[in-house]
CSV table of C-alpha atoms in Angstrom, one decimal:
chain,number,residue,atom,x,y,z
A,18,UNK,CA,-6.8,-37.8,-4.6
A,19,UNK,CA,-7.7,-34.6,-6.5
A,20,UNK,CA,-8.4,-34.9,-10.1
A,21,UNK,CA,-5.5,-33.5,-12.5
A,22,UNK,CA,-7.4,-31.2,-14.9
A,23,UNK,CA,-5.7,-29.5,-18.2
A,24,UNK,CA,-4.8,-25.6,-18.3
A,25,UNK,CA,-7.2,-25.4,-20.8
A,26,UNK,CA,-10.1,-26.8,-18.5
A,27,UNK,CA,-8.9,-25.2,-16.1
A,28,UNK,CA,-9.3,-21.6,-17.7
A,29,UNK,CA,-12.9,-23.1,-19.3
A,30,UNK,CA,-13.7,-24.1,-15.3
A,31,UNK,CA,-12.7,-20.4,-13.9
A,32,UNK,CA,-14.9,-18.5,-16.7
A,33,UNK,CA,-17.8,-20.5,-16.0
A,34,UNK,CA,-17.4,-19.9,-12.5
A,35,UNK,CA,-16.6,-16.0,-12.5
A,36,UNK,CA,-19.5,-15.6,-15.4
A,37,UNK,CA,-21.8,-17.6,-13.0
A,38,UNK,CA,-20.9,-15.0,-9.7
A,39,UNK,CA,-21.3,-12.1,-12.3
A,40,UNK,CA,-24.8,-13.2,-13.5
A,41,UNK,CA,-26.2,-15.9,-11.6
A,42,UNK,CA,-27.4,-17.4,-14.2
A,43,UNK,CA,-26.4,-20.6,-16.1
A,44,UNK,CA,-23.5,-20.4,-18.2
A,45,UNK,CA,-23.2,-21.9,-22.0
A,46,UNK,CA,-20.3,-22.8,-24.5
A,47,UNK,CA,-22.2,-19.3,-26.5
A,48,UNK,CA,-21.4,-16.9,-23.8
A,49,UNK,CA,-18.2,-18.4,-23.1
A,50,UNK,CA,-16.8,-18.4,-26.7
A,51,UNK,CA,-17.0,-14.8,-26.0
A,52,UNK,CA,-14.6,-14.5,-23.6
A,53,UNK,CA,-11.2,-13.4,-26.0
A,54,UNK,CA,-8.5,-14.8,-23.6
A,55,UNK,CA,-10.2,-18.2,-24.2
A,56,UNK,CA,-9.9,-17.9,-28.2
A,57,UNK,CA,-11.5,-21.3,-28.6
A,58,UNK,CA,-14.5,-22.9,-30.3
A,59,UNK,CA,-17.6,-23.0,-29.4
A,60,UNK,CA,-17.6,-27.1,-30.2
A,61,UNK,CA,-14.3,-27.1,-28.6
A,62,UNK,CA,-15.8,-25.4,-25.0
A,63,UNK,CA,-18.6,-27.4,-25.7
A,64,UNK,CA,-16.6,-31.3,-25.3
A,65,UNK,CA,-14.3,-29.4,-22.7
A,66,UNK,CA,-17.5,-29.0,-20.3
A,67,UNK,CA,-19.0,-32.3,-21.3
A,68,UNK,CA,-15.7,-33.3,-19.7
A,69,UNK,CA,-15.8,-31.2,-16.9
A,70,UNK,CA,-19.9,-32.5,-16.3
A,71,UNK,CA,-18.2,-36.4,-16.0
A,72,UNK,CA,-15.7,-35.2,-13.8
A,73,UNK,CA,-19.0,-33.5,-11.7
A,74,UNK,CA,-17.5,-29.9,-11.8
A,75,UNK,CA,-19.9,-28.6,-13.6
A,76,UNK,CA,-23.8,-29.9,-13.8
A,77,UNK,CA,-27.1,-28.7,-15.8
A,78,UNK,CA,-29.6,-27.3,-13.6
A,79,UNK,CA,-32.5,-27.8,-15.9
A,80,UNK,CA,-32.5,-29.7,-19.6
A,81,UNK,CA,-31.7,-27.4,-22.1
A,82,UNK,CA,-30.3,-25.1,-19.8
A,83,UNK,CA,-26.0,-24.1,-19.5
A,84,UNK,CA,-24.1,-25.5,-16.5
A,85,UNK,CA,-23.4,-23.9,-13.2
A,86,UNK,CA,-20.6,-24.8,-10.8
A,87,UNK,CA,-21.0,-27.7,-8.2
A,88,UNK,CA,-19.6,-28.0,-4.7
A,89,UNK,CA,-16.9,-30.1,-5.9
A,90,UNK,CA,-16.5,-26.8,-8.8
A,91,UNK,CA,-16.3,-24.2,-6.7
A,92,UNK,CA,-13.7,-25.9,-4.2
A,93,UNK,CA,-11.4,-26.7,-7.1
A,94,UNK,CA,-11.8,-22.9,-8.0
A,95,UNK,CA,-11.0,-21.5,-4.0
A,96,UNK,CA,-8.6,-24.2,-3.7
A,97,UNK,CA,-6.7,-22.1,-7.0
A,98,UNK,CA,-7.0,-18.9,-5.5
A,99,UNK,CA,-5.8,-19.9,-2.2
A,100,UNK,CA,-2.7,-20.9,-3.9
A,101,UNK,CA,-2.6,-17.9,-6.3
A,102,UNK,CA,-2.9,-15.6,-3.6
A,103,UNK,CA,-0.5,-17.1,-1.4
A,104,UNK,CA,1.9,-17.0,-4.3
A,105,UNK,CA,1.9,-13.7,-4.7
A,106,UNK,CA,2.0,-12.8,-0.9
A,107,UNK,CA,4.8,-15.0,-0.8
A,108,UNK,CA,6.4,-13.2,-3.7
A,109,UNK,CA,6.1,-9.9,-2.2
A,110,UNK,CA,7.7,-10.7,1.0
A,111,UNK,CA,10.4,-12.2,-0.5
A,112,UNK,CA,10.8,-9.0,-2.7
A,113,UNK,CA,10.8,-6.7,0.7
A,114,UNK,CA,12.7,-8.9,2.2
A,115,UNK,CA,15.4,-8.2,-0.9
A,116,UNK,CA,14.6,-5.1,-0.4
A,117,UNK,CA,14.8,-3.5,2.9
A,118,UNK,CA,16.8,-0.7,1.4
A,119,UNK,CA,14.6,0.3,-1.4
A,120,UNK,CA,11.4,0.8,0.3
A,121,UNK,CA,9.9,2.8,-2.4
A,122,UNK,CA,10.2,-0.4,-4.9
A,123,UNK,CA,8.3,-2.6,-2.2
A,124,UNK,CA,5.6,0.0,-2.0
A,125,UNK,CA,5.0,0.1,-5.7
A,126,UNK,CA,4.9,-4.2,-5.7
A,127,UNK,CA,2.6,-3.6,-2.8
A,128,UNK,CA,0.1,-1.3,-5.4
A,129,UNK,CA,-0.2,-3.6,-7.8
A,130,UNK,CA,0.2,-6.9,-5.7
A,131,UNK,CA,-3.5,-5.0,-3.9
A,132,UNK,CA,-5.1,-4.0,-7.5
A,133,UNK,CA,-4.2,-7.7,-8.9
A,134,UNK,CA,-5.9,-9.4,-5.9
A,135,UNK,CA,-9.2,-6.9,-5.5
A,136,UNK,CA,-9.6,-5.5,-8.9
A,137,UNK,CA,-10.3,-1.8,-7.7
A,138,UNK,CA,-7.7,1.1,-7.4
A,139,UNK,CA,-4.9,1.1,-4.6
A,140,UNK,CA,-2.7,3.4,-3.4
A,141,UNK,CA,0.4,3.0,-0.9
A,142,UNK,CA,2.1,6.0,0.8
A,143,UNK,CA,5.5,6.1,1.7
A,144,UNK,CA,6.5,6.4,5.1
A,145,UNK,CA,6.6,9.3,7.0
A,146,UNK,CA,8.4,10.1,10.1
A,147,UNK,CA,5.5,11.8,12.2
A,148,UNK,CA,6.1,11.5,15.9
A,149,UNK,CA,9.3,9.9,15.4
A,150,UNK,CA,12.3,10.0,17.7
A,151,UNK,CA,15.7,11.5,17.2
A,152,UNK,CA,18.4,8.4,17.6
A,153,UNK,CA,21.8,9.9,17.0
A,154,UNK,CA,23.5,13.5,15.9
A,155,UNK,CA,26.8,13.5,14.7
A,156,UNK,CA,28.5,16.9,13.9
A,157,UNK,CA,31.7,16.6,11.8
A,158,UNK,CA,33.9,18.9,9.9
A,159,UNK,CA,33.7,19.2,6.1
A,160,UNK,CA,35.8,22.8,5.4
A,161,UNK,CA,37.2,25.2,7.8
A,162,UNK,CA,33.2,26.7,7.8
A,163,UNK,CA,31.6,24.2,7.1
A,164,UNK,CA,30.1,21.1,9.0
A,165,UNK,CA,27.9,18.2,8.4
A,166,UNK,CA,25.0,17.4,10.5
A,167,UNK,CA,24.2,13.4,9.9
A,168,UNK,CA,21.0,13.1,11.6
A,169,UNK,CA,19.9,9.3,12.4
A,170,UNK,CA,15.7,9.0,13.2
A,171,UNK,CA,14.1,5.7,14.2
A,172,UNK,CA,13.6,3.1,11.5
A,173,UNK,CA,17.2,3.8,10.9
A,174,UNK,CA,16.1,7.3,9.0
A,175,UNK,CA,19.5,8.7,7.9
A,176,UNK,CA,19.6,12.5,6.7
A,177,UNK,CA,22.6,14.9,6.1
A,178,UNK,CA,22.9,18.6,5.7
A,179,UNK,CA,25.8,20.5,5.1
A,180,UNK,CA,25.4,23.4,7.4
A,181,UNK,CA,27.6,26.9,6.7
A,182,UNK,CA,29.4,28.5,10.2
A,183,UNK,CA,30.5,31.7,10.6
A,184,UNK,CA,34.0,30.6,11.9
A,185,UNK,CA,36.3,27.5,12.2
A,186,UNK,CA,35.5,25.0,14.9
A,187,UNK,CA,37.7,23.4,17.1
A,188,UNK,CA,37.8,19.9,17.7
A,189,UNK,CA,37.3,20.4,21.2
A,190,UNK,CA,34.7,22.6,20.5
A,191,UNK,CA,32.9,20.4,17.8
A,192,UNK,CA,33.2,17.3,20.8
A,193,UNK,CA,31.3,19.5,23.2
A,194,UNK,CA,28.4,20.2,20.6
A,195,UNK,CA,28.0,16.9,19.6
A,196,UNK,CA,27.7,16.0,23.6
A,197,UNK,CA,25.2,18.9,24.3
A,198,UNK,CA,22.7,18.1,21.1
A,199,UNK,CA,23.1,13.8,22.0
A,200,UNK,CA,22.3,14.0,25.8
A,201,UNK,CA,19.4,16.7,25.5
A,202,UNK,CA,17.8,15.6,22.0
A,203,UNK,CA,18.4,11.7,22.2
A,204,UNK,CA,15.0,10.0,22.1
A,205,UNK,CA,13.0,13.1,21.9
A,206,UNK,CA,10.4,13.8,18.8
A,207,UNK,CA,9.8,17.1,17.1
A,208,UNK,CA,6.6,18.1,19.2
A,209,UNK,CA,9.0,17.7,22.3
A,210,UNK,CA,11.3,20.4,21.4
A,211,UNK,CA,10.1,23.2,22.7
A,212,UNK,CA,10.9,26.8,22.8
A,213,UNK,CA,12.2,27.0,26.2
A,214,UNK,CA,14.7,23.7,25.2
A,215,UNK,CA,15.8,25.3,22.2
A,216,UNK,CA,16.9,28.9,24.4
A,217,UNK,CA,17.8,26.6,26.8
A,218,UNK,CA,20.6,25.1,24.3
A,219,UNK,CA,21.3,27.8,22.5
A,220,UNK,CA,22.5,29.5,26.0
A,221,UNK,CA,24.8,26.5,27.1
A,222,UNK,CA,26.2,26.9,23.0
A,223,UNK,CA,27.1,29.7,24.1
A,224,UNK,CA,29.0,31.5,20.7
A,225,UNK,CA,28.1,28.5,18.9
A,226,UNK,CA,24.1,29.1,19.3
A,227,UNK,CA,23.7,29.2,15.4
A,228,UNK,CA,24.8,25.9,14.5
A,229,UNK,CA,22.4,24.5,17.0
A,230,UNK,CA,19.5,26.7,15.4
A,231,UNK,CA,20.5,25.3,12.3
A,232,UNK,CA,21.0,21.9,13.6
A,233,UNK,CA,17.2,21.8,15.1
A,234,UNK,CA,15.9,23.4,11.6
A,235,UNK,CA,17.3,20.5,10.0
A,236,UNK,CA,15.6,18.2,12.3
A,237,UNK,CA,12.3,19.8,11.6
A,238,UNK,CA,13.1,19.7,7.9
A,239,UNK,CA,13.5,15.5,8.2
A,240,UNK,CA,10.7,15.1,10.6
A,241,UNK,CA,8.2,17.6,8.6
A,242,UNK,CA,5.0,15.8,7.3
A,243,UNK,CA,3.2,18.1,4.7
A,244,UNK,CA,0.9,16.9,1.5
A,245,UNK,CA,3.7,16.3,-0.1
A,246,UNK,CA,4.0,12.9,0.5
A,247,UNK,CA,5.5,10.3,-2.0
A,248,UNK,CA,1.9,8.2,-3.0
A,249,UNK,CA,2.0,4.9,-5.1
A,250,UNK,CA,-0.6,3.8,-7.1
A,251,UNK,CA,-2.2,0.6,-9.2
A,252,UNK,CA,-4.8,-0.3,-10.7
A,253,UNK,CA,-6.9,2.8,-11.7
A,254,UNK,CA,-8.1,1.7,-14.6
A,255,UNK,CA,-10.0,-1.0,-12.9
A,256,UNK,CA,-12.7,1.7,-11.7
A,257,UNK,CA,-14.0,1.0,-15.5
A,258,UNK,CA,-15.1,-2.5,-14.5
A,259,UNK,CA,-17.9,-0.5,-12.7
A,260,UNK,CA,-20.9,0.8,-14.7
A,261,UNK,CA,-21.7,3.2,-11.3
A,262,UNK,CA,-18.6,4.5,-11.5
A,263,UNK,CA,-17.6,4.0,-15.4
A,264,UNK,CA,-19.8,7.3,-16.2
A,265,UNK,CA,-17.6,10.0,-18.2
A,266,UNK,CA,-17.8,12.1,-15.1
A,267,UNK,CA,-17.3,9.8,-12.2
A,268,UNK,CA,-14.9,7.9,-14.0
A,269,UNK,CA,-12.6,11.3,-14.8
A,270,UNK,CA,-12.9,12.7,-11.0
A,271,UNK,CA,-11.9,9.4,-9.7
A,272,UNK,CA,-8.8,9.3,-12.4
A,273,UNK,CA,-8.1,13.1,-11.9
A,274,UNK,CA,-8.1,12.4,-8.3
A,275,UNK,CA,-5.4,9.5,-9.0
A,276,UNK,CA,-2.9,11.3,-11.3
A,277,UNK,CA,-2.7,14.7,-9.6
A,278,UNK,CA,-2.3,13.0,-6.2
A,279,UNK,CA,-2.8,15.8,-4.3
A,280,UNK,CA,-6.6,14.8,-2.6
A,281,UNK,CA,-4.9,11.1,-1.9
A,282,UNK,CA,-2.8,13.3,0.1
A,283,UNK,CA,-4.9,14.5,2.1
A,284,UNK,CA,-6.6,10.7,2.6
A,285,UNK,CA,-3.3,9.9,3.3
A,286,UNK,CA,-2.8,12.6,6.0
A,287,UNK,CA,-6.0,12.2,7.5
A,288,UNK,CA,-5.0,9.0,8.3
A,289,UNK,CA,-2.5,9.4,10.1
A,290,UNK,CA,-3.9,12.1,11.6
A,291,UNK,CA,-6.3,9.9,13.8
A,292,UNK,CA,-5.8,9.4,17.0
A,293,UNK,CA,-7.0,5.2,16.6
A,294,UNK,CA,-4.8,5.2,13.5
A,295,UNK,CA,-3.7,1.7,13.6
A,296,UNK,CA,-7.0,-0.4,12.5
A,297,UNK,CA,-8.9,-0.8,9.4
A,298,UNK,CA,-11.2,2.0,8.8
A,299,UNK,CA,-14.2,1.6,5.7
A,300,UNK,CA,-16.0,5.2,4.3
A,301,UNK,CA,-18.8,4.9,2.6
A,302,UNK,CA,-20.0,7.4,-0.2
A,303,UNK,CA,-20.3,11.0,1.7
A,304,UNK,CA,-17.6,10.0,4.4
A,305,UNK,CA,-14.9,9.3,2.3
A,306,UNK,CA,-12.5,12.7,2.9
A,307,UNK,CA,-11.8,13.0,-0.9
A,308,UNK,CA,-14.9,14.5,-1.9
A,309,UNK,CA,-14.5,13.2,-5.7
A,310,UNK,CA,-14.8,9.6,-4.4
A,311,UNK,CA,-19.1,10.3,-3.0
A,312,UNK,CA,-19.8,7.4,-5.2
A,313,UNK,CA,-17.2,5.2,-3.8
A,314,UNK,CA,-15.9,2.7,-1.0
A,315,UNK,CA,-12.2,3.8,0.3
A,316,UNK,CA,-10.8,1.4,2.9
A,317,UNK,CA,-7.8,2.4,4.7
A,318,UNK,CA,-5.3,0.8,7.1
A,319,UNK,CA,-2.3,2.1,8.3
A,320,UNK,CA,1.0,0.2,8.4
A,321,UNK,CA,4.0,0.8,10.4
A,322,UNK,CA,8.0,0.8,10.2
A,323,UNK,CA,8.8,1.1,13.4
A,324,UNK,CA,10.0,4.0,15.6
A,325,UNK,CA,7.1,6.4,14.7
A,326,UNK,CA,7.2,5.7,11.1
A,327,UNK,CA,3.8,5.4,9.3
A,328,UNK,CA,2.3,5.5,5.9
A,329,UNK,CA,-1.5,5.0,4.6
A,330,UNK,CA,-2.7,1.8,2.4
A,331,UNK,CA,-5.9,2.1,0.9
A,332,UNK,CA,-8.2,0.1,-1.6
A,333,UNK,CA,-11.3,2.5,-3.5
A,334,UNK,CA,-13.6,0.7,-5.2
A,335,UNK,CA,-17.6,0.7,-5.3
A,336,UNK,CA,-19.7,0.8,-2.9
A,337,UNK,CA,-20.6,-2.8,-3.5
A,338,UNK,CA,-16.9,-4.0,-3.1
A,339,UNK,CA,-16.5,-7.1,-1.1
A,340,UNK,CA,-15.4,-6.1,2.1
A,341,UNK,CA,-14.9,-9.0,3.5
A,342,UNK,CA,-12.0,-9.7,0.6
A,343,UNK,CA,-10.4,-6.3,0.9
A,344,UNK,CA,-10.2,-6.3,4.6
A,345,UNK,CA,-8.7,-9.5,4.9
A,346,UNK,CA,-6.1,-8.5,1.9
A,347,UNK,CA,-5.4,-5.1,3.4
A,348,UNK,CA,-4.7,-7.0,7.1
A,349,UNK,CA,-2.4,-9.4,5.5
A,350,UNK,CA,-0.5,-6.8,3.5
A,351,UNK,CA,-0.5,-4.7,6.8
A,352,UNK,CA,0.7,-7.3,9.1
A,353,UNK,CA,3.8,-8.6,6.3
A,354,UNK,CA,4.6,-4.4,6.0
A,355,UNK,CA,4.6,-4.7,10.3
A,356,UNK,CA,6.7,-7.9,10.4
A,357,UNK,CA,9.1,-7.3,8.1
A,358,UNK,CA,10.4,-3.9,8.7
A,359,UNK,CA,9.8,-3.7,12.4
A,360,UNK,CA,12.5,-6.7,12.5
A,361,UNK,CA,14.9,-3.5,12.1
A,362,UNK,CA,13.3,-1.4,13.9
């Protein structure tokens, strides 16, 4: 039966711990008093790890020495982060689970659920629709020249424009286009519609040719992927943690790099851009693609919403991050992104 231990020697337990992994060497009631979210006594931290010593969490390597961690220690401490990190894994899949609808909420969560559990900067892209697949077109009439183009994409995608025609459409005439765009453009992806299937339309349209140009710009306009891509991020401050990369200079590339966006966006669409896109992929220093992270890690994984729709997750941190913990974390994350939203897919 495991031994019930107090909150506060609990918190005295984890700082002896993480102080011990920091410095590897023993830790005493002195340093600890330091820490300011403990706020106690040395004489208090002092009976609280004579406590923990009984208990044989803790032990003294040498007389007159502080106390490191023992076996039966450090599995207390893995057994709490198991259960922390569960929690909040837990905790985010019920919140995207909520909240199908609001991607962009379960994105940010995702941010800060990544910089919580690694302690380095994360970003999460939103979506985009490259290579994805026209579902539906519907064509309806708004004014006597005017129409509405609802255009559904896979993942359920749903875009309208409000498209000006020269003339009044029939009903009969307004059936026949929504006929000719669903059976030739059903299933098919921008790079599929080529020039010869757009004349090829616009000739069986026949006076109606410019509300199928319009209707294929719109398409493009939905299915466009440029830089300017919607990028969440968490956790930049943590880069301070870092004395390699807490330097004024690093640190203010790193942050630039973080506010303005614009160089995530292109980690973010080089990405995707790979042809093996799918996996977990690590740079290291010089082969990072954002030239301001040379002294950094940046581990990237792509996650998917189903029907062609992918965005970019990635971790940046030093270059002596543990990769071990941010792979597995950005897997799991990756695989509860895949589950959930391919359910609808």
């Amino acid at each position: 039966m495991a031994v019930s231990l107090s909150d506060r020697k609990l918190v005295i337990l984890k700082a002896i711990i993480k102080n011990y992994l920091e410095t590897g060497e023993p830790v005493g009631s002195r340093t600890l008093s330091k820490y300011t979210e403990l706020n106690l006594s040395s004489a208090t931290i002092r009976n609280e790890m004579a406590d923990l010593e009984e208990l044989e969490f803790i032990f003294q390597p040498h007389t007159s020495a502080g106390r490191i961690p023992s076996d039966k220690g450090y599995r207390l401490y893995v057994d709490m982060l198991l259960q922390e990190k569960e929690a909040e894994l837990t905790a985010l899949k019920n919140i995207m689970i909520e909240k199908t609808g609001q991607v962009d909420q379960v994105l940010k969560q995702a941010a800060k659920v990544l910089a919580s559990n690694t302690n380095y900067a994360t970003m999460v892209s939103a979506p985009v629709n490259k290579g994805n697949t026209i579902k539906f077109i519907q064509l309806s009439q708004v004014e006597d020249l005017q129409i509405v183009a609802v255009i559904v994409m896979g993942g359920n995608i749903i875009k309208n424009k409000i498209l000006d025609i020269g003339e009044p459409l029939s009903n009969e005439n307004l059936l026949k286009l929504n006929m000719l765009l669903n059976t030739s453009l059903i299933g098919l992806s921008i790079e599929a519609i080529n020039l010869g299937l757009i004349a090829r339309l616009k000739d069986q349209a026949g006076n109606h040719s410019k509300v199928i140009s319009d209707v294929l710009d719109a398409v493009a306009d939905i299915i466009q992927v440029d830089d300017d891509v919607e990028i969440y991020t968490s956790g930049t401050t943590n880069i301070f943690k870092y004395p390699e990369l807490s330097d004024k200079e690093s640190a203010h590339e790193i942050i630039n790099a973080f506010e303005e966006k614009q160089q995530l966006a292109e980690l973010v669409v080089d990405t995707l851009s790979s042809e093996d896109n799918h996996g977990i992929q690590v740079y290291i220093g010089d082969e990072a693609p954002v030239k301001t992270m040379k002294d950094c890690s940046v581990v990237t994984a792509t996650y998917e919403l189903g029907d062609g729709m992918k965005g970019t997750i990635g971790i940046i941190g030093p270059k002596r991050m543990d990769y071990e913990h941010v792979m597995n974390t950005l897997k799991t994350l990756q695989q509860k992104l895949d589950e959930i939203y391919q359910k609808d897919g």
